[in-house]
mmCIF file of C-alpha atoms in Angstrom:
data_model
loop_
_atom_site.group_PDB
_atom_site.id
_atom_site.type_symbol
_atom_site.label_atom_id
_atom_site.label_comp_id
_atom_site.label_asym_id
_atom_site.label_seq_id
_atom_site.Cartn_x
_atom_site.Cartn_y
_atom_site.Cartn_z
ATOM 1 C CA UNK A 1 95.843 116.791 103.237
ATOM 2 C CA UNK A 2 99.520 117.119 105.093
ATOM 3 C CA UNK A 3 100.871 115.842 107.961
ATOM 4 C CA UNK A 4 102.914 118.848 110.450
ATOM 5 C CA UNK A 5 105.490 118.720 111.662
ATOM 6 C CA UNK A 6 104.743 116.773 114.689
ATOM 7 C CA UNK A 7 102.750 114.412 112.938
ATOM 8 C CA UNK A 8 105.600 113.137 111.534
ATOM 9 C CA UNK A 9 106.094 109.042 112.171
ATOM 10 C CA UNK A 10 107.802 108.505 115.114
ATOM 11 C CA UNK A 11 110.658 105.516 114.581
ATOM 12 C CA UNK A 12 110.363 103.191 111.490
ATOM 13 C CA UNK A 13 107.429 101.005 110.168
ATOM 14 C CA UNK A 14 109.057 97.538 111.189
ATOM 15 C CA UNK A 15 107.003 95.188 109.100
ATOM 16 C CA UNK A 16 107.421 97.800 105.842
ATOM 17 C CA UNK A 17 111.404 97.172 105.921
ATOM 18 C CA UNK A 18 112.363 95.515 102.961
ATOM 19 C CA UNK A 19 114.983 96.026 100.596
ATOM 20 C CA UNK A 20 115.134 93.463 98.070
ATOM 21 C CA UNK A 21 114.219 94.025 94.156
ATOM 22 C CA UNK A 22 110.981 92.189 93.892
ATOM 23 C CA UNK A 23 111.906 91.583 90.191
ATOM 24 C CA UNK A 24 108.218 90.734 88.701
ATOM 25 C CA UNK A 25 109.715 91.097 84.936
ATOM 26 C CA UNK A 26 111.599 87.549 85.693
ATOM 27 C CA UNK A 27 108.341 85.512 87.591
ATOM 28 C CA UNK A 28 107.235 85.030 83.799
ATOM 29 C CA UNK A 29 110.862 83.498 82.733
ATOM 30 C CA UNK A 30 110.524 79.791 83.448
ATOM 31 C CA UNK A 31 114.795 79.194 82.364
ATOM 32 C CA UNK A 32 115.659 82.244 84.573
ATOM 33 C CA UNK A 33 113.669 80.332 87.605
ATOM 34 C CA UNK A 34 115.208 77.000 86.718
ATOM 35 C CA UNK A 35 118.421 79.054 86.478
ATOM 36 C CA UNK A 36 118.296 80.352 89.461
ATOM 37 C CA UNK A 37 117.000 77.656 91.752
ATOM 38 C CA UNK A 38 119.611 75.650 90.419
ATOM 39 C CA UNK A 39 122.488 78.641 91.457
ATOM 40 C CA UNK A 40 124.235 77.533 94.675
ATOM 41 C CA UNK A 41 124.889 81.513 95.899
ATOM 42 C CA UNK A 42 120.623 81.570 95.472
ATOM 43 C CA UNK A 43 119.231 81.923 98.975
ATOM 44 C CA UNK A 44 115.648 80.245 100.165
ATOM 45 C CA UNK A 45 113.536 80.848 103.297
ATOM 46 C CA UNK A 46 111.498 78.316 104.619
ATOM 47 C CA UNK A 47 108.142 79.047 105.674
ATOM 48 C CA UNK A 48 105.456 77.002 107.894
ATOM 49 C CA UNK A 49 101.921 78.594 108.684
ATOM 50 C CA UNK A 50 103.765 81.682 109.188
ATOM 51 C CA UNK A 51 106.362 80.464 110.671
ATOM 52 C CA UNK A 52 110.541 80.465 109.785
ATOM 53 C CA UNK A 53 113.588 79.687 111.805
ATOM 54 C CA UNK A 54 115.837 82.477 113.182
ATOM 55 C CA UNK A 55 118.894 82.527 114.877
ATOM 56 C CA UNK A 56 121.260 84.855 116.970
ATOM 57 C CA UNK A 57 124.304 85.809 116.019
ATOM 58 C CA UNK A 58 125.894 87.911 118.600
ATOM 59 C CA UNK A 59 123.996 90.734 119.296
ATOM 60 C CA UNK A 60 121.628 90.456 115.804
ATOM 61 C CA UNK A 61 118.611 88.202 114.969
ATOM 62 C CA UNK A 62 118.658 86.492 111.453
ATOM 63 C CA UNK A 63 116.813 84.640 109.152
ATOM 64 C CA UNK A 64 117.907 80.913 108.324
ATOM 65 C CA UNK A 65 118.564 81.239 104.931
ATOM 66 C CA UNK A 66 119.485 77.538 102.740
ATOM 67 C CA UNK A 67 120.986 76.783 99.640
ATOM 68 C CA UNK A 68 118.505 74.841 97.202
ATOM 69 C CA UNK A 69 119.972 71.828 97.357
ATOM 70 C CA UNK A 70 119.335 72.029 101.267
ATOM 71 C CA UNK A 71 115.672 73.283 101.132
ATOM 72 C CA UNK A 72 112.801 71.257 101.944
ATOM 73 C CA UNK A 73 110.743 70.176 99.272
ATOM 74 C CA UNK A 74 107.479 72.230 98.944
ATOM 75 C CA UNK A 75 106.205 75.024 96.837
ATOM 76 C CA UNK A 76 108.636 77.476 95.915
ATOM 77 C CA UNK A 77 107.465 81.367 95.586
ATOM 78 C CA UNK A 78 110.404 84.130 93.745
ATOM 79 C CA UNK A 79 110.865 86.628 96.537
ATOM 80 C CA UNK A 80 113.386 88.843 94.139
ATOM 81 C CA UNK A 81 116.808 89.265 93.884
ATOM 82 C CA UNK A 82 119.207 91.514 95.653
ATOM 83 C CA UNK A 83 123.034 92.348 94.740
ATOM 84 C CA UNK A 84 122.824 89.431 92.228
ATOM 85 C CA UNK A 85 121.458 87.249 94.957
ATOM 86 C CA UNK A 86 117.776 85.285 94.077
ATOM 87 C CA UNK A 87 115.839 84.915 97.419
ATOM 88 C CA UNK A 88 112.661 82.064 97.470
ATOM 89 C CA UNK A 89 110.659 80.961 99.797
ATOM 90 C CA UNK A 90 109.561 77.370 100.056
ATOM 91 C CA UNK A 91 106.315 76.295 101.863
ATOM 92 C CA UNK A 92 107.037 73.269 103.639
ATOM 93 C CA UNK A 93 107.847 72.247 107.091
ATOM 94 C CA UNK A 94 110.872 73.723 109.131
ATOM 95 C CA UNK A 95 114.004 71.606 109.412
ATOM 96 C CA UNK A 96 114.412 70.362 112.912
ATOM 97 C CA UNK A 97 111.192 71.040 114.097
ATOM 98 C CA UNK A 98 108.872 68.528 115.827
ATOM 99 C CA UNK A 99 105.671 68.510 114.280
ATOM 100 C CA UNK A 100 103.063 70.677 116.418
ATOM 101 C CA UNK A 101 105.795 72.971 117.903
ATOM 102 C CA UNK A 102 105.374 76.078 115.665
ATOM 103 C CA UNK A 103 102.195 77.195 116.540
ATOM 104 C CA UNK A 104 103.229 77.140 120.245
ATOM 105 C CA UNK A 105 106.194 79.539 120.010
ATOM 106 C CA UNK A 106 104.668 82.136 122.423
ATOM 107 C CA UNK A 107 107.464 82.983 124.670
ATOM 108 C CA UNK A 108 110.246 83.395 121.833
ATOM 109 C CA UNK A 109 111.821 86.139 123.165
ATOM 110 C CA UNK A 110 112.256 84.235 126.359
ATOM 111 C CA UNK A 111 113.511 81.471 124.356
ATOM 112 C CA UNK A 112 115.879 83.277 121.849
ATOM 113 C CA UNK A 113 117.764 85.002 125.160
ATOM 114 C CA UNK A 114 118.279 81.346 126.637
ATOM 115 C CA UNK A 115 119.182 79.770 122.937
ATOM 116 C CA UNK A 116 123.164 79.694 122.181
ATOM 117 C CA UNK A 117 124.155 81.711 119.521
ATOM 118 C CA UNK A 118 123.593 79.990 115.683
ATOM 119 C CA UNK A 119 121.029 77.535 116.986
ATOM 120 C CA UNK A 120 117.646 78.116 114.900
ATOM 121 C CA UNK A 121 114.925 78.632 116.481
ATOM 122 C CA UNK A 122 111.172 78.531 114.950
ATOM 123 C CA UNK A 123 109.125 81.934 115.394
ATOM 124 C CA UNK A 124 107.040 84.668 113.941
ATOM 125 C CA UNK A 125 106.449 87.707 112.739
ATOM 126 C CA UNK A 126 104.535 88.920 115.912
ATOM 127 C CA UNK A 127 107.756 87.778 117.731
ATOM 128 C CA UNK A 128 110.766 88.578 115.590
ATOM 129 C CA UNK A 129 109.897 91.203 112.989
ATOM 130 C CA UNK A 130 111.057 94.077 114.848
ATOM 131 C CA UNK A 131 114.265 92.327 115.440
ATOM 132 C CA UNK A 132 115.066 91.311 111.897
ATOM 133 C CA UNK A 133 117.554 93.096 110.098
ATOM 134 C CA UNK A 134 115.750 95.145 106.875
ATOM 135 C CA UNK A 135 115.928 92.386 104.452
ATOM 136 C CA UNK A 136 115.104 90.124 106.470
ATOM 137 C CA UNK A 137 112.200 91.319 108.744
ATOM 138 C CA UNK A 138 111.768 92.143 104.620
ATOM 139 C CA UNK A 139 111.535 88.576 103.175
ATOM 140 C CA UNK A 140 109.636 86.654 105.973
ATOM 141 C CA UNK A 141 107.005 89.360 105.613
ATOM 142 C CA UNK A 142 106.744 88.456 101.959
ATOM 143 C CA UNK A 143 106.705 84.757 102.447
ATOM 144 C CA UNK A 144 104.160 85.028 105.106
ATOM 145 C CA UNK A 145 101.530 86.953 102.744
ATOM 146 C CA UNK A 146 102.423 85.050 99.641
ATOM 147 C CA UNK A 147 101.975 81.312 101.829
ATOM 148 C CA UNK A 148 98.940 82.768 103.288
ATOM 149 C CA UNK A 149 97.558 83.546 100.097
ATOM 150 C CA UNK A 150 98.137 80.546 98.626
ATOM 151 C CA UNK A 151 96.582 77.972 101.516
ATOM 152 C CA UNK A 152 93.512 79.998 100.981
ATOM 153 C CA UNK A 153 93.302 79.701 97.407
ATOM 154 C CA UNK A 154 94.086 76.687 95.725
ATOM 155 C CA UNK A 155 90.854 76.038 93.751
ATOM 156 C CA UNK A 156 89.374 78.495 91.102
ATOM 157 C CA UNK A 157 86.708 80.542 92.750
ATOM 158 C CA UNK A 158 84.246 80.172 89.060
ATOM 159 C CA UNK A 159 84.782 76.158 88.773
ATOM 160 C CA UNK A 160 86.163 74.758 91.283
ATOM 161 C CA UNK A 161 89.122 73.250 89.676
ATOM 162 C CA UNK A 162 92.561 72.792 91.400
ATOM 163 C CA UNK A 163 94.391 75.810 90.564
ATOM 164 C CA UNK A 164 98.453 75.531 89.506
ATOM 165 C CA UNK A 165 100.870 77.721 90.565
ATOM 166 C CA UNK A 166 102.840 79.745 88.146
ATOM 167 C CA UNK A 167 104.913 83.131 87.736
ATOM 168 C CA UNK A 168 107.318 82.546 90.387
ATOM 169 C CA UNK A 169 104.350 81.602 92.930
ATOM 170 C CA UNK A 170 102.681 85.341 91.795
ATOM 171 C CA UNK A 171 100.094 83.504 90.358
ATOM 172 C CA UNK A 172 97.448 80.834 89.952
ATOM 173 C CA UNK A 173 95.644 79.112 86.776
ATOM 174 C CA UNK A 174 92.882 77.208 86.837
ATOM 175 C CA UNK A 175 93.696 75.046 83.916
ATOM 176 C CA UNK A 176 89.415 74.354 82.909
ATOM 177 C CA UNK A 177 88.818 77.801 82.358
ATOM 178 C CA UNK A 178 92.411 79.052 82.169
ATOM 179 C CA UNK A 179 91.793 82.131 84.714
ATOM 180 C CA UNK A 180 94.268 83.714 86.309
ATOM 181 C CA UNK A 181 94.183 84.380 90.384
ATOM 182 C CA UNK A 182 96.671 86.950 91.619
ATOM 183 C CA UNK A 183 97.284 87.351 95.681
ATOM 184 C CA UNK A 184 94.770 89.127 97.725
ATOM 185 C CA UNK A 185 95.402 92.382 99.429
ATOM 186 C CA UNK A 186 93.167 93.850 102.091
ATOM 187 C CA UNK A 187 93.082 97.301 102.661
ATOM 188 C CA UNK A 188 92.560 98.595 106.458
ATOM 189 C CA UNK A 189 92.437 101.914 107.922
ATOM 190 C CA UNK A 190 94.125 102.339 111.222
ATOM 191 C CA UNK A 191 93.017 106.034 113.016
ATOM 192 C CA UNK A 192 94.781 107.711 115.911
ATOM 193 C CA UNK A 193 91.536 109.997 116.964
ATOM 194 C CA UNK A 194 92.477 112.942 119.148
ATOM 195 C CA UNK A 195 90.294 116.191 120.315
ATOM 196 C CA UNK A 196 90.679 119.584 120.786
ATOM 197 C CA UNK A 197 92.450 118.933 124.221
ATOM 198 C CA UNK A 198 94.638 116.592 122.013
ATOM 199 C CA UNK A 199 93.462 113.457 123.658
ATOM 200 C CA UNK A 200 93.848 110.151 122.453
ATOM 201 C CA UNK A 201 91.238 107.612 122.000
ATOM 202 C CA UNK A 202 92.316 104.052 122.742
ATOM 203 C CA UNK A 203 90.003 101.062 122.745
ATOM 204 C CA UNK A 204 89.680 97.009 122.720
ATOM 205 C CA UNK A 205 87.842 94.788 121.218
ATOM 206 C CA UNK A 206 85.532 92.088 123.182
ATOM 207 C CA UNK A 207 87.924 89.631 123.007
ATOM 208 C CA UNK A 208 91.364 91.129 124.325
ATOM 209 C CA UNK A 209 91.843 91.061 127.978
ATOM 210 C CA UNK A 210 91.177 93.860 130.169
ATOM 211 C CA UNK A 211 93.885 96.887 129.753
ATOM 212 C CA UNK A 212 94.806 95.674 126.373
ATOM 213 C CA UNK A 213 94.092 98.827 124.064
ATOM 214 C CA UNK A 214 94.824 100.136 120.837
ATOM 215 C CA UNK A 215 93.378 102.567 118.122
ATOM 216 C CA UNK A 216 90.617 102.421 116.368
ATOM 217 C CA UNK A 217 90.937 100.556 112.601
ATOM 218 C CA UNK A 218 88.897 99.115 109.886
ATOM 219 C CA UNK A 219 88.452 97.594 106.635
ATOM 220 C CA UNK A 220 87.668 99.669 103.498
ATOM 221 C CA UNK A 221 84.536 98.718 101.723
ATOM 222 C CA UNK A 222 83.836 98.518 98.235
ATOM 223 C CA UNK A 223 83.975 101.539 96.186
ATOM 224 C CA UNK A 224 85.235 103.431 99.439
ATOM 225 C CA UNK A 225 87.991 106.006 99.442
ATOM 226 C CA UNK A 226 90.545 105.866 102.632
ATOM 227 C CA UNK A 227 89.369 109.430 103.914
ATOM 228 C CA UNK A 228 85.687 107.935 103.974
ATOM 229 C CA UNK A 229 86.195 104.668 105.608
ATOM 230 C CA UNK A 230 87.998 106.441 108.528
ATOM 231 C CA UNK A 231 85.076 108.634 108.879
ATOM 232 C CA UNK A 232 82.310 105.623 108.537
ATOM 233 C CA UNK A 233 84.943 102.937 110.859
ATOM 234 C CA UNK A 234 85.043 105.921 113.834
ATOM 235 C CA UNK A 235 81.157 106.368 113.959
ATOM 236 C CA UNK A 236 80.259 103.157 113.740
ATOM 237 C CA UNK A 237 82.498 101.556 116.661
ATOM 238 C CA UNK A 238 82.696 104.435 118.787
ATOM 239 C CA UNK A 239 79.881 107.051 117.445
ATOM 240 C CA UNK A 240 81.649 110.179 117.213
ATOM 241 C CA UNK A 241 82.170 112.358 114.137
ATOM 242 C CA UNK A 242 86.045 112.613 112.793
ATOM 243 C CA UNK A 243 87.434 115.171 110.397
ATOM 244 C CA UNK A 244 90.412 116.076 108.216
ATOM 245 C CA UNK A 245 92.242 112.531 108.097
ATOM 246 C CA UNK A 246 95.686 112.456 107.476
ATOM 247 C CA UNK A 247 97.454 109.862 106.334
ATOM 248 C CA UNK A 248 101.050 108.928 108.037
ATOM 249 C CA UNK A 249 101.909 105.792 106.356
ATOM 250 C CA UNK A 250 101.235 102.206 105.560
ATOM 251 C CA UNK A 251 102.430 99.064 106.691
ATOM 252 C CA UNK A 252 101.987 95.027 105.414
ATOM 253 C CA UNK A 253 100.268 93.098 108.266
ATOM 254 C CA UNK A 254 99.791 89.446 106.267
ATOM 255 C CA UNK A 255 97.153 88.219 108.926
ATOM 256 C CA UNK A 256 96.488 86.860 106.771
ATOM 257 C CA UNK A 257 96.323 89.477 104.212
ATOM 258 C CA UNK A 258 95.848 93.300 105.036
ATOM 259 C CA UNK A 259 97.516 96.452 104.336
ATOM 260 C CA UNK A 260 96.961 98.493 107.130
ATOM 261 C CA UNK A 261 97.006 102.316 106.228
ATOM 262 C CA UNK A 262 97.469 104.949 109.004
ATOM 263 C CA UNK A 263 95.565 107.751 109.501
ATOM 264 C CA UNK A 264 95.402 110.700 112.175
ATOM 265 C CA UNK A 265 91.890 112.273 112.704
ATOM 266 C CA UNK A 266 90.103 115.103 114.410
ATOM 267 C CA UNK A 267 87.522 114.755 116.568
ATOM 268 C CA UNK A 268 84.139 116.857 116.199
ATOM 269 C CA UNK A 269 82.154 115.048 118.946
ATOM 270 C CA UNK A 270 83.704 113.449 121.768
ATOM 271 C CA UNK A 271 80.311 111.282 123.535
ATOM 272 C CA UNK A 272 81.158 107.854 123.104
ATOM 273 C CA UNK A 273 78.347 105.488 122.236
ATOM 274 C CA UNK A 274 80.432 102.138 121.555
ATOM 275 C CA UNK A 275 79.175 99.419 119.565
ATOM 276 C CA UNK A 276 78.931 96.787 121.790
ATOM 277 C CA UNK A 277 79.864 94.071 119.321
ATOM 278 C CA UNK A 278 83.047 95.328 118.101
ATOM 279 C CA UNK A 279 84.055 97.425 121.328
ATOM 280 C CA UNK A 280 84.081 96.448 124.853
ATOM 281 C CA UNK A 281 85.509 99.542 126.389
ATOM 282 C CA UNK A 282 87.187 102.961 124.879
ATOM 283 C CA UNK A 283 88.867 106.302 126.919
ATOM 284 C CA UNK A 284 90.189 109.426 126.159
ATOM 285 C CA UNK A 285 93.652 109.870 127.569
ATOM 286 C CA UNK A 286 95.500 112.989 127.963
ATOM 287 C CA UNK A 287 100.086 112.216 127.646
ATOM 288 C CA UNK A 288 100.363 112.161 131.378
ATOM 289 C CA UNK A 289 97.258 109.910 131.651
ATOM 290 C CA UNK A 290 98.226 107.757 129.462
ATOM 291 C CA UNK A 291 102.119 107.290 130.780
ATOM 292 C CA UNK A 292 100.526 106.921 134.065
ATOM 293 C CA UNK A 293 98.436 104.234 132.906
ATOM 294 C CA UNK A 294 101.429 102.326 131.646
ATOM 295 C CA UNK A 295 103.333 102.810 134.600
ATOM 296 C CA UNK A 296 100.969 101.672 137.146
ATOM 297 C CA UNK A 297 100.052 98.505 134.183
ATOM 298 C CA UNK A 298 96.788 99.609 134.275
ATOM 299 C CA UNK A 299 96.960 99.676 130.121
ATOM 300 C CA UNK A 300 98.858 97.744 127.788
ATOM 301 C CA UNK A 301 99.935 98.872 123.741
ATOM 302 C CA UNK A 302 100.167 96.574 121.127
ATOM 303 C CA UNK A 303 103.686 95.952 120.112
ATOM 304 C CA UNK A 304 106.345 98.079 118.586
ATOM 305 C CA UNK A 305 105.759 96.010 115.608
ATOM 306 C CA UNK A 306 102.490 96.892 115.041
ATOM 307 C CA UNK A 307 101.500 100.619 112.869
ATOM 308 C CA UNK A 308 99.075 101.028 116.222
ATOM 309 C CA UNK A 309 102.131 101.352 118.580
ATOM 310 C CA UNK A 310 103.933 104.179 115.425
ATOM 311 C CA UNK A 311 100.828 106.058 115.490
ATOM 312 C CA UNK A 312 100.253 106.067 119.593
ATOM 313 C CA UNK A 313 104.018 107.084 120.045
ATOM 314 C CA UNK A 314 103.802 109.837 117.039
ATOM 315 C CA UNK A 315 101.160 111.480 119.285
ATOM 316 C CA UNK A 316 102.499 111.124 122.493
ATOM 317 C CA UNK A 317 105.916 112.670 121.355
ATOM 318 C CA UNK A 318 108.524 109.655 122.352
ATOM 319 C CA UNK A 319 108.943 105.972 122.577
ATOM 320 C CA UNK A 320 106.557 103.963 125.303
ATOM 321 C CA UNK A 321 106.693 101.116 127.452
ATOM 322 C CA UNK A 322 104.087 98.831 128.197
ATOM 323 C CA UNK A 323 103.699 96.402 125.531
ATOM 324 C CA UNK A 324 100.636 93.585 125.082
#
């Protein structure tokens, strides 16, 4: 199964970024963590229900990054180490931040174009991944999965016991039974469908707005390979047969916890018989269709942040406008 030449990803994957060595050999090493946390040059990110504070620096977008002695006390997860450098996040609330005014950050680009340069401001990764340099854009996406992971797992799913965090943050113990929980991962398949005109299929859910479209995606079941679950996601929300998936590439999306894996397909059927509980509305569109569409603001793509807006602009041959 290959990908041609002109199924080749268009632009980078913005949430699958990273550079820093995630170093599991030293979660284990209790004296290298004290070691480390204690190291002034050690660097921590602090994370709030998926939130951090950013700030602009001339024309860029960083992270705030603290010393430990300036952190917030909270739960501290080993994010790895890069050119000697340890990097943690710590879950606890942001410095200089009323309480109640992360969740409401909805217009941060807005906000981070009227904020002078070097004052933090509190956002997402929705809002600020795709600004992020690599390690950055690299480490918030970490935090946000590993915080996730941990808010929704702090007892021991066989006893019920209060589990304790160990390994850096990699990994909880329920100290009755002594089992070990590691984070979850959810794989999803994300499917670009186009037919033998090389139309695309876009669609929207029941609960996005009118216009607001994207591909088709899906979790994969148990015992399911990625191939199959592209095949079973497309017939059951839409009802049309798909062949020869090809995969493109993969992305984190920690909301709170999937992996979302992107796949082209060919369509063998093009009647669409939508499931009415998943999909409100779905249409074929041909390029000019489609740029027409944006134009006029008839239809809205998800963000250039998202694998949905790589895979739409892969097949369309160029960057779009238009974004949710």
């Amino acid at each position: 199964m290959e990908t041609t030449a002109e199924e080749q990803l268009i632009g980078p994957l913005l949430l699958a970024r990273g550079t820093i060595d995630r170093s599991s050999a030293l979660r284990a090493d209790g004296r290298w963590l004290e070691q480390a946390w204690s190291d002034p040059t050690t660097r921590v990110l602090v994370i709030d229900d998926g939130h951090t504070l950013v700030r602009r620096v001339g024309d860029e977008v960083r992270a705030v990054l603290y010393a430990p002695a300036d952190a917030p006390p909270g739960p501290r997860y080993l994010l790895g180490v890069e050119d000697g450098i340890a990097y943690f996040a710590v879950a606890a609330p942001l410095p200089g931040v009323p309480k109640g005014e992360v969740n409401g950050r909805v217009t941060f680009a807005m906000k981070l174009g009227d904020t002078p340069d070097g004052k933090p401001v509190a956002a997402g990764l929705r809002q600020v991944g795709g600004l992020l340099g690599d390690r950055d854009a690299g480490l918030l996406v970490y935090a946000v999965a590993i915080e996730a992971w941990h808010a929704t797992h702090e007892h021991c799913p066989r006893c019920g016991a209060r589990t304790e965090i160990q390994a850096g943050g990699h990994i909880r113990v329920c100290p009755q039974d002594a089992s070990q929980h590691f984070p979850r991962v959810d794989p999803a398949v994300i499917m670009l469908v186009r037919d033998e005109r090389d139309r695309c299929l876009l669609a929207r859910g029941p609960q996005w707005p009118k216009g607001r479209l994207s591909i088709l995606a899906g979790f994969v079941e148990p015992g399911e390979s990625l191939e199959h679950a592209v095949v079973r996601e497309v017939a059951e929300e839409v009802g049309i047969t798909v062949a020869n998936p090809r995969y493109l590439g993969s992305q984190p999306w920690p909301f709170p916890r999937s992996l979302m894996l992107g796949f082209f397909a060919d369509a063998v059927t093009t009647t669409l018989r939508l499931d009415g509980e998943e999909i409100a509305e779905a249409r074929w569109f041909s390029r000019e269709e489609l740029l027409e569409a944006l134009q006029s603001g008839e239809v809205r793509l998800p963000p250039p942040v998202s694998i949905a807006r790589r895979l739409v602009e892969t097949w369309y041959g160029g960057h779009l406008s238009g974004d949710w």
